[in-house]
mmCIF file of C-alpha atoms and ligand atoms in Angstrom:
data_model
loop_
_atom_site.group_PDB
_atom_site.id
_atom_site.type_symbol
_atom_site.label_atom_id
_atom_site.label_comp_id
_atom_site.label_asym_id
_atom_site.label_seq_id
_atom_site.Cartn_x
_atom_site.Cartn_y
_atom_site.Cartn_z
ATOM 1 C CA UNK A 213 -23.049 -42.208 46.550
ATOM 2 C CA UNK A 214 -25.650 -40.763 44.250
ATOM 3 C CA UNK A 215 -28.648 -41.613 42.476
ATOM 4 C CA UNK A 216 -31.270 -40.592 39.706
ATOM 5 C CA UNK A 217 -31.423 -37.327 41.673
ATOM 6 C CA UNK A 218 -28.298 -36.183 40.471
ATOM 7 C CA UNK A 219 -29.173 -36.597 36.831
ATOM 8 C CA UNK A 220 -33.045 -35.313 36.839
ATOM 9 C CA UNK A 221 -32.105 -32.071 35.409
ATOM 10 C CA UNK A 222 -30.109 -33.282 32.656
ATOM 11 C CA UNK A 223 -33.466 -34.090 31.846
ATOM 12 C CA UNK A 224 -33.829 -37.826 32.928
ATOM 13 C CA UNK A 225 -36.786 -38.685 34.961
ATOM 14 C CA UNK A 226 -35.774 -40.485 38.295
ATOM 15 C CA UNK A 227 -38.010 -43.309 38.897
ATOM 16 C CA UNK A 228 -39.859 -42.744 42.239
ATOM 17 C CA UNK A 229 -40.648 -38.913 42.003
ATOM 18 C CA UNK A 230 -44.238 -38.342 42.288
ATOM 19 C CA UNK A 231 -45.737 -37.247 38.807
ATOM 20 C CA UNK A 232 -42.408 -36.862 36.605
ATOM 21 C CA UNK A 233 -41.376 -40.069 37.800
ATOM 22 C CA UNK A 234 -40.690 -42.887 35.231
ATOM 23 C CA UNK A 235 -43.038 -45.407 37.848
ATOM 24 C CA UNK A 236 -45.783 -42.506 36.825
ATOM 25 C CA UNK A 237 -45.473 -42.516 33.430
ATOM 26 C CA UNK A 238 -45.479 -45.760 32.091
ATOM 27 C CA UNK A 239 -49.116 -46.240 31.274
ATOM 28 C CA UNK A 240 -48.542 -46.981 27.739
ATOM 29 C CA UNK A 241 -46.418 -49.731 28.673
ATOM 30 C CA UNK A 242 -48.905 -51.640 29.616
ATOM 31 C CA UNK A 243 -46.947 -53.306 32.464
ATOM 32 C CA UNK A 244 -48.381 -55.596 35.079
ATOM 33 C CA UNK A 245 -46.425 -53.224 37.745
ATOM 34 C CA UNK A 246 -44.033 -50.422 36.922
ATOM 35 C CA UNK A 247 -41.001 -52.428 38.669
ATOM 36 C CA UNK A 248 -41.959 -55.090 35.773
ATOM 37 C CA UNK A 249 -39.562 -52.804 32.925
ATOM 38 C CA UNK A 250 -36.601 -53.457 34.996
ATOM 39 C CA UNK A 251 -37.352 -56.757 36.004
ATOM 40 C CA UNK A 252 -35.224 -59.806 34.243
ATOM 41 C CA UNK A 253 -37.974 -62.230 34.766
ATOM 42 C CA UNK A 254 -40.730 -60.332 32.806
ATOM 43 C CA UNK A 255 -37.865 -59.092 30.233
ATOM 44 C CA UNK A 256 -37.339 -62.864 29.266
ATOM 45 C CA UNK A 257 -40.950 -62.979 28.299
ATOM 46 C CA UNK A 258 -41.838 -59.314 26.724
ATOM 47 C CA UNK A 259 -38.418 -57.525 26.267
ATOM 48 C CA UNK A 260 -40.218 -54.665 23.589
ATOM 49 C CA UNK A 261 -41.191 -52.511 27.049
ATOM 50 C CA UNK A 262 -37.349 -52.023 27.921
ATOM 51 C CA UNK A 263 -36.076 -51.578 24.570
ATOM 52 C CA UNK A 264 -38.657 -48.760 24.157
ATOM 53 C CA UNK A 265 -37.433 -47.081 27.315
ATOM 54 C CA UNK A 266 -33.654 -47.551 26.655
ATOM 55 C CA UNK A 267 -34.222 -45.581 23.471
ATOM 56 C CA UNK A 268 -35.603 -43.125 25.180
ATOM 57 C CA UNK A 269 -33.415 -42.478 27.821
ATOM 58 C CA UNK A 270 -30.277 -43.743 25.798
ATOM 59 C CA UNK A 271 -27.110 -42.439 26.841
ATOM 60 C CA UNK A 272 -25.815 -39.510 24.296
ATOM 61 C CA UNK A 273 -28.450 -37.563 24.395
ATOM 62 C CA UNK A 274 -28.128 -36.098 27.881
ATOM 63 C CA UNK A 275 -25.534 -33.435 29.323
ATOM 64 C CA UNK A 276 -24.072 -34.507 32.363
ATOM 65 C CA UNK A 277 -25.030 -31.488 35.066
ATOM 66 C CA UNK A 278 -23.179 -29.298 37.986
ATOM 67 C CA UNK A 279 -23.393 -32.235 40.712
ATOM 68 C CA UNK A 280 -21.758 -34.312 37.837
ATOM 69 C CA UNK A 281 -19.250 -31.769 36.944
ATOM 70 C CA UNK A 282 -18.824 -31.007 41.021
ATOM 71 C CA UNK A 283 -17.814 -35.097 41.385
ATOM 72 C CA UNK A 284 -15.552 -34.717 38.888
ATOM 73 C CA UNK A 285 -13.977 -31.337 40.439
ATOM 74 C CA UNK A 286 -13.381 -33.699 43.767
ATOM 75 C CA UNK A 287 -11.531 -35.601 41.551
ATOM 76 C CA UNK A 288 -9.728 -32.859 39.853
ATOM 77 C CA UNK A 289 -8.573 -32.050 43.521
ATOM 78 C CA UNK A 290 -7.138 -35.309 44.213
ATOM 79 C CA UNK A 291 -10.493 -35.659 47.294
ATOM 80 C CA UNK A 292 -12.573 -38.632 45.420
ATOM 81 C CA UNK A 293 -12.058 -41.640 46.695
ATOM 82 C CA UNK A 294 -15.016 -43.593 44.557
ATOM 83 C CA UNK A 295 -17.860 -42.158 43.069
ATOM 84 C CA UNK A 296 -21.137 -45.520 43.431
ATOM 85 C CA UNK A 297 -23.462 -44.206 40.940
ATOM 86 C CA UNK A 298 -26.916 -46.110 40.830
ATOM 87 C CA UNK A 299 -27.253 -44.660 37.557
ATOM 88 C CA UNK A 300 -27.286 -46.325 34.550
ATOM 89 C CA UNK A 301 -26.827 -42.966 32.014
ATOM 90 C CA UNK A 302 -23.391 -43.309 31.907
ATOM 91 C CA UNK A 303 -23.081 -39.177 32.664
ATOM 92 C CA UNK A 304 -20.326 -39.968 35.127
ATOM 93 C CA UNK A 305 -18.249 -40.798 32.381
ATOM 94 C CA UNK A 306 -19.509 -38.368 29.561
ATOM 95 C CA UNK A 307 -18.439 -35.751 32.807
ATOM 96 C CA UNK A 308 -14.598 -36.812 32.119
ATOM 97 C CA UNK A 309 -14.742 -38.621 35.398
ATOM 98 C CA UNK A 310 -11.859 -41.284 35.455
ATOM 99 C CA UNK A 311 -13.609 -44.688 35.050
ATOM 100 C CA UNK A 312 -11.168 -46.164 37.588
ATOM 101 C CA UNK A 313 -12.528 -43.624 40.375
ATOM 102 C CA UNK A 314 -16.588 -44.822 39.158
ATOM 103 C CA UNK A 315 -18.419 -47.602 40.343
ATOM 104 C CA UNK A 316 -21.417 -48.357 38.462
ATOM 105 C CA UNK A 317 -23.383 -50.399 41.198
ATOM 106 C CA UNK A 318 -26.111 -51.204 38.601
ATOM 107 C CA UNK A 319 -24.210 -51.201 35.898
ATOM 108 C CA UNK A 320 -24.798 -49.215 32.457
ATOM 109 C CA UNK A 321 -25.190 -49.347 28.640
ATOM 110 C CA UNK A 322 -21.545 -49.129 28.043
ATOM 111 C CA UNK A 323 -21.403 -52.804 27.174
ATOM 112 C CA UNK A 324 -24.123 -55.692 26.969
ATOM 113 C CA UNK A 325 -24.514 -59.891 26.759
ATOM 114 C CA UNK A 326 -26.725 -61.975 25.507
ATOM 115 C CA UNK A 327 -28.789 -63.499 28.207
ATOM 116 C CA UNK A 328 -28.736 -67.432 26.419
ATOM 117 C CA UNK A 329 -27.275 -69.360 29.708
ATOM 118 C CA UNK A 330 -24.675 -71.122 28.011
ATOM 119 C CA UNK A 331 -24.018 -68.615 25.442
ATOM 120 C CA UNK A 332 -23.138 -64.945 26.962
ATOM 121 C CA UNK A 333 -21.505 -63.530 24.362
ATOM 122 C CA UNK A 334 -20.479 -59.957 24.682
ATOM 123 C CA UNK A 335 -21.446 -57.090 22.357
ATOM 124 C CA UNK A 336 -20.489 -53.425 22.249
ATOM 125 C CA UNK A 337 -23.023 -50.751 22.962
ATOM 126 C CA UNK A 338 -22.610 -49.700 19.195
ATOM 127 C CA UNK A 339 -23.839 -52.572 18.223
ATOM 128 C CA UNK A 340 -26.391 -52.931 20.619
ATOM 129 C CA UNK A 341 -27.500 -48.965 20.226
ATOM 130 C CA UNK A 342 -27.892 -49.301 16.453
ATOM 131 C CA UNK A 343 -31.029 -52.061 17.078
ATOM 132 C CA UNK A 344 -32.475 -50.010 19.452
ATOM 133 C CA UNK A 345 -32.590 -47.121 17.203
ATOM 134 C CA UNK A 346 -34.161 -49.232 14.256
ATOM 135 C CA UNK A 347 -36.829 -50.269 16.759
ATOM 136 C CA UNK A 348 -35.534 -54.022 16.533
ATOM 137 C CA UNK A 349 -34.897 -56.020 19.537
ATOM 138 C CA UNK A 350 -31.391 -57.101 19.688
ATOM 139 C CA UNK A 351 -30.842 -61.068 19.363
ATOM 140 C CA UNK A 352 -27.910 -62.676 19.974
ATOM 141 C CA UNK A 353 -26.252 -63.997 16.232
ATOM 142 C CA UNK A 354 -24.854 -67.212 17.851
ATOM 143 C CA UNK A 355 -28.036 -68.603 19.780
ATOM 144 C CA UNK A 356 -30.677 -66.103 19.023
ATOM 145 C CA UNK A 357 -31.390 -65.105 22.728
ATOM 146 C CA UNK A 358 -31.742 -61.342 23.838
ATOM 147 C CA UNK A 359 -28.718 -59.248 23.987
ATOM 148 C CA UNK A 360 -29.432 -57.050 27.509
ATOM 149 C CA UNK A 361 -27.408 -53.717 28.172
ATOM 150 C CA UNK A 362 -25.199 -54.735 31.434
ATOM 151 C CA UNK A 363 -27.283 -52.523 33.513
ATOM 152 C CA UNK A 364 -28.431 -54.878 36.551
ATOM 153 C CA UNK A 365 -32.478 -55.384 36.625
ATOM 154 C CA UNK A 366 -34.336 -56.779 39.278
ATOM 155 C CA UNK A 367 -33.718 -60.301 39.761
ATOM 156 C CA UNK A 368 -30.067 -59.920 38.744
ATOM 157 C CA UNK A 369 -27.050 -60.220 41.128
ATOM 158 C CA UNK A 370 -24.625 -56.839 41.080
ATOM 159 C CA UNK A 371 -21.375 -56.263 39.443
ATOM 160 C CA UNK A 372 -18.289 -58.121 41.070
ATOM 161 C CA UNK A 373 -16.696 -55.017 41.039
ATOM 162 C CA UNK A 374 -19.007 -53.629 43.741
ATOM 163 C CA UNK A 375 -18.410 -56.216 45.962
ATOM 164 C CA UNK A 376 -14.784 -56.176 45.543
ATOM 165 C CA UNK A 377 -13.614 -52.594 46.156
ATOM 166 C CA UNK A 378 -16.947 -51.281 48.648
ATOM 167 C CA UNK A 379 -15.022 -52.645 51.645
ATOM 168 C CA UNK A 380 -11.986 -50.940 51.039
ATOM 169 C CA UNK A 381 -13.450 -47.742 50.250
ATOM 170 C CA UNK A 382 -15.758 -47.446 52.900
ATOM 171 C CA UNK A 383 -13.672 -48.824 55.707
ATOM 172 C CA UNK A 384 -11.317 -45.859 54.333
ATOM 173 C CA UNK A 385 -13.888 -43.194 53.717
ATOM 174 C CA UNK A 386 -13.389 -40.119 55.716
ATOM 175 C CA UNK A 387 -16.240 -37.968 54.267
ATOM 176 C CA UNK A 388 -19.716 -39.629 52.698
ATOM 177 C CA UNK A 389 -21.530 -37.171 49.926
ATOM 178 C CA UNK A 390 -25.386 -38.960 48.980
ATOM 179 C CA UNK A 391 -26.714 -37.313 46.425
ATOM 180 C CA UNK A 392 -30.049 -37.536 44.834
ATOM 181 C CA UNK A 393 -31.560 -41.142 45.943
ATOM 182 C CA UNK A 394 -34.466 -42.352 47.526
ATOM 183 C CA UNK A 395 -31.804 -44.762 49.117
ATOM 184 C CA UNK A 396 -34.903 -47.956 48.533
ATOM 185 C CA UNK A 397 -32.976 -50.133 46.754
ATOM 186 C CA UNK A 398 -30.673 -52.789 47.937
ATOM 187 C CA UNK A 399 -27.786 -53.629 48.521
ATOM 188 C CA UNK A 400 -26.757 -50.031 47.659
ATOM 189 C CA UNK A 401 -28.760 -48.694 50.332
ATOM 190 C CA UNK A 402 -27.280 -50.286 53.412
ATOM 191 C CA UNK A 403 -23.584 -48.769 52.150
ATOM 192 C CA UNK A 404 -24.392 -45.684 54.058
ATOM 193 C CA UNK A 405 -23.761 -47.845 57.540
ATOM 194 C CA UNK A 406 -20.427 -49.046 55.697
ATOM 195 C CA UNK A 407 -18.226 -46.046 56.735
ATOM 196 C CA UNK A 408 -16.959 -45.753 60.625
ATOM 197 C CA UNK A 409 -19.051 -44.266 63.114
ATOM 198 C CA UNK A 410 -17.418 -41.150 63.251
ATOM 199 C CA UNK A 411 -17.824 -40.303 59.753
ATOM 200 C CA UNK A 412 -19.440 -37.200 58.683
ATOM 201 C CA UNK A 413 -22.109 -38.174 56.332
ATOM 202 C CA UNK A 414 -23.578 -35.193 54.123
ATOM 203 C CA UNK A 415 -27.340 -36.157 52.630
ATOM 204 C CA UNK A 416 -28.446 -33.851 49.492
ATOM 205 C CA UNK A 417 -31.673 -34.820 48.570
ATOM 206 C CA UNK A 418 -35.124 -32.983 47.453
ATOM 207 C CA UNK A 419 -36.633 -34.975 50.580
ATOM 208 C CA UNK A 420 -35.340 -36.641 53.498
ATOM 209 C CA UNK A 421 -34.853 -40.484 53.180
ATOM 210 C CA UNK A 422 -32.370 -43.031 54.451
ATOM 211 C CA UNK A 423 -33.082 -42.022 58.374
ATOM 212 C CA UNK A 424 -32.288 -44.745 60.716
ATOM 213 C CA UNK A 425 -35.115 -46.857 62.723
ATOM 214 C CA UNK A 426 -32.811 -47.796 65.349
ATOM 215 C CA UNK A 427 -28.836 -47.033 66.346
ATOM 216 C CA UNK A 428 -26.746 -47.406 63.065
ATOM 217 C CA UNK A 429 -29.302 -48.476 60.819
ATOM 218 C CA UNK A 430 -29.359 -45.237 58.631
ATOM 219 C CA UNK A 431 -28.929 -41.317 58.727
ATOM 220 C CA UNK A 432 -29.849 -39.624 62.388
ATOM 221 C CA UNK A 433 -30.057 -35.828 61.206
ATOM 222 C CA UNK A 434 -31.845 -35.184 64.581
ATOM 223 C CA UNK A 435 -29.293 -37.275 66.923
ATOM 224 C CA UNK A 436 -32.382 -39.297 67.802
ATOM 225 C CA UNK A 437 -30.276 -42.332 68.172
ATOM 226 C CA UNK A 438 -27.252 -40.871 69.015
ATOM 227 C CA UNK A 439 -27.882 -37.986 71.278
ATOM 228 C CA UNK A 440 -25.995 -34.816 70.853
ATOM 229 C CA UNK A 441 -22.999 -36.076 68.663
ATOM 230 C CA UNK A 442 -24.389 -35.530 65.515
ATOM 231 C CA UNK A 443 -22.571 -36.330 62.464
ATOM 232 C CA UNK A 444 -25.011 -36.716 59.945
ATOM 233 C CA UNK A 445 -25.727 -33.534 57.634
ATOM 234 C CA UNK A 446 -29.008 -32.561 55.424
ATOM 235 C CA UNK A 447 -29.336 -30.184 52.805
ATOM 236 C CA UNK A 448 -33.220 -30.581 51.945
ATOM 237 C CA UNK A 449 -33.077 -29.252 48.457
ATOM 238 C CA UNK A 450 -31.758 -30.015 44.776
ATOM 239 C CA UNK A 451 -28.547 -31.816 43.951
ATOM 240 C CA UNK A 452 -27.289 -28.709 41.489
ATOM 241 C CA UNK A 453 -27.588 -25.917 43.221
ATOM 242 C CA UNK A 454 -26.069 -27.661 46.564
ATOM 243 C CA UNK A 455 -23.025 -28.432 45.201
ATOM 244 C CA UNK A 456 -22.844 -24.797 43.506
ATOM 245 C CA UNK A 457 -23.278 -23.833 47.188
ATOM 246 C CA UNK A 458 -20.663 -26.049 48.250
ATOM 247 C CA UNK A 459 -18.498 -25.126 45.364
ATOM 248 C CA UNK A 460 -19.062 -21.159 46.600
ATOM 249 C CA UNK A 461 -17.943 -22.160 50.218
ATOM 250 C CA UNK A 462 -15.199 -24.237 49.224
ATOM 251 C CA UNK A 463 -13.893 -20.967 46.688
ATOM 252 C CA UNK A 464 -14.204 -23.600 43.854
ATOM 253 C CA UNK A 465 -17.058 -21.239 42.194
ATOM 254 C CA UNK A 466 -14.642 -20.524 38.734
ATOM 255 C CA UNK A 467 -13.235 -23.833 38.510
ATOM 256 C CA UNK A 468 -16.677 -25.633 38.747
ATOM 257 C CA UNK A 469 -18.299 -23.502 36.065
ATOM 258 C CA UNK A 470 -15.231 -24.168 33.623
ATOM 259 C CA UNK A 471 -15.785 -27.562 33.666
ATOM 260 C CA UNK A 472 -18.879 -27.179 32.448
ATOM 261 C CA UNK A 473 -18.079 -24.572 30.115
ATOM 262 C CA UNK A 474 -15.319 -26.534 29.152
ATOM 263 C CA UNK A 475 -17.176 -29.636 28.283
ATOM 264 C CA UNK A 476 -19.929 -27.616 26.650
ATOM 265 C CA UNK A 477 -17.283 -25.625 23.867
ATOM 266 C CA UNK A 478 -15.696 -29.296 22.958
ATOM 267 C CA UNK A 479 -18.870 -30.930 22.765
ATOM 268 C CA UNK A 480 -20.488 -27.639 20.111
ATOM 269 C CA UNK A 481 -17.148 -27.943 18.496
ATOM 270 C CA UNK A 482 -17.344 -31.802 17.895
ATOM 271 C CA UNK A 483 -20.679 -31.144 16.570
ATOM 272 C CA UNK A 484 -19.630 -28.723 14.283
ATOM 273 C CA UNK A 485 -16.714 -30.766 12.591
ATOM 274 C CA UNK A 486 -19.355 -33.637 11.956
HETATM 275 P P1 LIG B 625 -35.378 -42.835 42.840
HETATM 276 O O1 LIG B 625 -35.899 -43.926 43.692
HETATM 277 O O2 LIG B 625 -36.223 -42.365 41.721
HETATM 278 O O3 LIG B 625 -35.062 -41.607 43.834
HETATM 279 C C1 LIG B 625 -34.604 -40.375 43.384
HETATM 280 C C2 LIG B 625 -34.493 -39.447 44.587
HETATM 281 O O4 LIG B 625 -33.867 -38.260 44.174
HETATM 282 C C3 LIG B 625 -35.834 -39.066 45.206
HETATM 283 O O5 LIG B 625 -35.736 -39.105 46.603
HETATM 284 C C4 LIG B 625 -36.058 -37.618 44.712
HETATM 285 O O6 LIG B 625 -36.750 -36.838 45.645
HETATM 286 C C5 LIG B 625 -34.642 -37.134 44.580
HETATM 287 N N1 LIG B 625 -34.428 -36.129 43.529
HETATM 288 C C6 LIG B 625 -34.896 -36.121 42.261
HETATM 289 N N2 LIG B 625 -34.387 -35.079 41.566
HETATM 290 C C7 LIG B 625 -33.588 -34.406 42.451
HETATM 291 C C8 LIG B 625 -32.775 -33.255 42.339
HETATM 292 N N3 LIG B 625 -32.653 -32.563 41.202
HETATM 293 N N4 LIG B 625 -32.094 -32.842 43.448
HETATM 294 C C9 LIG B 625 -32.192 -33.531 44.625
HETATM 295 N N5 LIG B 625 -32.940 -34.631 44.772
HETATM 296 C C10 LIG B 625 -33.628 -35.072 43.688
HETATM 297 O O7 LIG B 625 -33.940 -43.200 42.234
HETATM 298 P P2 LIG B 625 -32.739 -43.987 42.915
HETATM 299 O O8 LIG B 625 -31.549 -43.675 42.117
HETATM 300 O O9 LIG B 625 -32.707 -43.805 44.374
HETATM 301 O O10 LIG B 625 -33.202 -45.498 42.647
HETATM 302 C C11 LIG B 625 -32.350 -46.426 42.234
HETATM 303 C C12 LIG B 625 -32.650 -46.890 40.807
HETATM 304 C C13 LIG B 625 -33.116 -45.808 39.887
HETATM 305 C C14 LIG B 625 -31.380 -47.341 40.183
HETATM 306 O O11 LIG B 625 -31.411 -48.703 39.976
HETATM 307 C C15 LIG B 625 -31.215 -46.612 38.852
HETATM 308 O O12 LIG B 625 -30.723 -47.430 37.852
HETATM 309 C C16 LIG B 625 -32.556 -46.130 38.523
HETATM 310 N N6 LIG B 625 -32.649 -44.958 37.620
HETATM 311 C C17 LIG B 625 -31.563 -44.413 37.055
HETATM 312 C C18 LIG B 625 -31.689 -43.319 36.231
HETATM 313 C C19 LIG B 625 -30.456 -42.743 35.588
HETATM 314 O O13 LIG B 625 -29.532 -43.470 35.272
HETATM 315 N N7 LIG B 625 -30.397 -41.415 35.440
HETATM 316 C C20 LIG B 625 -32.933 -42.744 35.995
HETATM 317 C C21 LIG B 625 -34.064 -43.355 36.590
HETATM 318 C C22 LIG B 625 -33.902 -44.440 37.416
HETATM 319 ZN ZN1 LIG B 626 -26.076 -65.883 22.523
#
């Protein structure tokens, strides 16, 4: 499971870090709260404020980084069940990562609708990437409505396809990586309780969030809750250089870095021939 943490030094702010946090850096959005960008109710009525941001943080412009790379490694050695990204950058897949294998809980730019009720017409993110980038606000050419990247705002329910493979793969999970969340928003939050109760559960985050308030509501690095059978792990630190550290211990060290050197030669080469 992994969130804007894993993605923050690709360059991307997160949203909740204090001071290079999106939430603290929106002043010149002039938004009524900072949640008010993502929110589908205050989109309807002043859409500019998301369109703005999207440019900004639109996916292509961003190289996917060594937690990415290390996900996709897990796959590489047959170990990833599901990757649930709350991340809406699309790096999973820019990282090679099989889509199959991803599930984008919030969605992501790699297609939009129009929001019109009865109309919901599909566009491609070409389409919908090329307004952005001329500063226009994308309108639906049957009704006229908005056309809104399928990346799920506040307000809006989340994609089937959560819903229909999450009990599956966490009544089959037999090892639960979080990565890089603040673990706040819901329903993604509560997936950490998903897996059975003797499930290792391995927390990499800058600072410690998710812990449980009473038996099986969250993480109990301590064994508050639990006593002395602990099975919840912390590494209090960043997403990167924990998985290079888990790479190291795992003997992976070559094959993680060749991904990413990998990627990086085909993506300068691309450039090149253009
Ligand atoms: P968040 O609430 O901003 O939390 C991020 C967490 O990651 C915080 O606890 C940070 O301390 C921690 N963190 C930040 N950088 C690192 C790092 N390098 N190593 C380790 N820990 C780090 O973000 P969440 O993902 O928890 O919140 C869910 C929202 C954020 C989702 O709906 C996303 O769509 C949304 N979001 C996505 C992106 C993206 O796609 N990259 C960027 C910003 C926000
Ligand atoms: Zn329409």
């Amino acid at each position: 499971m992994a969130g804007a943490g894993i993605s923050t030094d690709a360059g991307i702010p997160d949203f909740r870090s204090p001071e290079t946090g999106l939430y603290d850096n929106l002043q010149s959005y002039k938004l009524p709260y900072p949640e008010a960008i993502f929110s589908i109710d205050y989109f309807r009525r002043q859409p500019k404020p998301f369109y703005v941001l999207a440019k900004e943080l639109y996916p292509g412009q961003f190289v996917p980084t060594k937690s990415h790379f290390f996900v996709k490694l897990l796959e590489k050695k047959g170990l990833l069940r599901r990757h649930y990204t709350q991340n809406i950058d699309c790096l999973e897949r820019v990282a090679g990562i099989d889509p199959e294998l991803i599930v984008e809980a919030h969605g992501s730019f790699h297609t939009a609708h129009c929001i019109g009720r009865k109309c919901l017409k599909e566009y491609s993110q070409a389409w919908v990437k090329e307004k952005i980038f001329q500063d226009e606000i994308p309108r639906c050419n049957v009704c006229k409505s908005l056309v809104k990247p399928d990346i799920t705002f506040f307000g809006e329910g989340l994609p089937p396809r959560f819903f229909e493979l999450l009990e599956n793969d966490f009544g089959s999970c037999d090892l639960l990586v979080v990565m890089g969340t603040s673990l706040l928003v819901q329903p993604f939050a509560s997936l950490i309780n998903d897996v059975a109760n003797s499930v290792p559960r391995l927390l990499i985050n800058r600072v410690r969030v998710g812990e449980a308030s009473a038996p099986g509501t969250g993480f109990d690095f301590d064994g508050k809750h639990v006593g002395r059978t602990h099975r919840d792990a912390l590494v209090l630190g960043d997403c990167d250089a924990a998985c290079v550290l888990l790479a190291e211990r795992l003997g992976w060290t070559d094959e993680l870095a060749e991904l990413r050197s990998a990627f990086l030669e085909e993506t300068n080469s691309l450039g090149q021939d253009q």
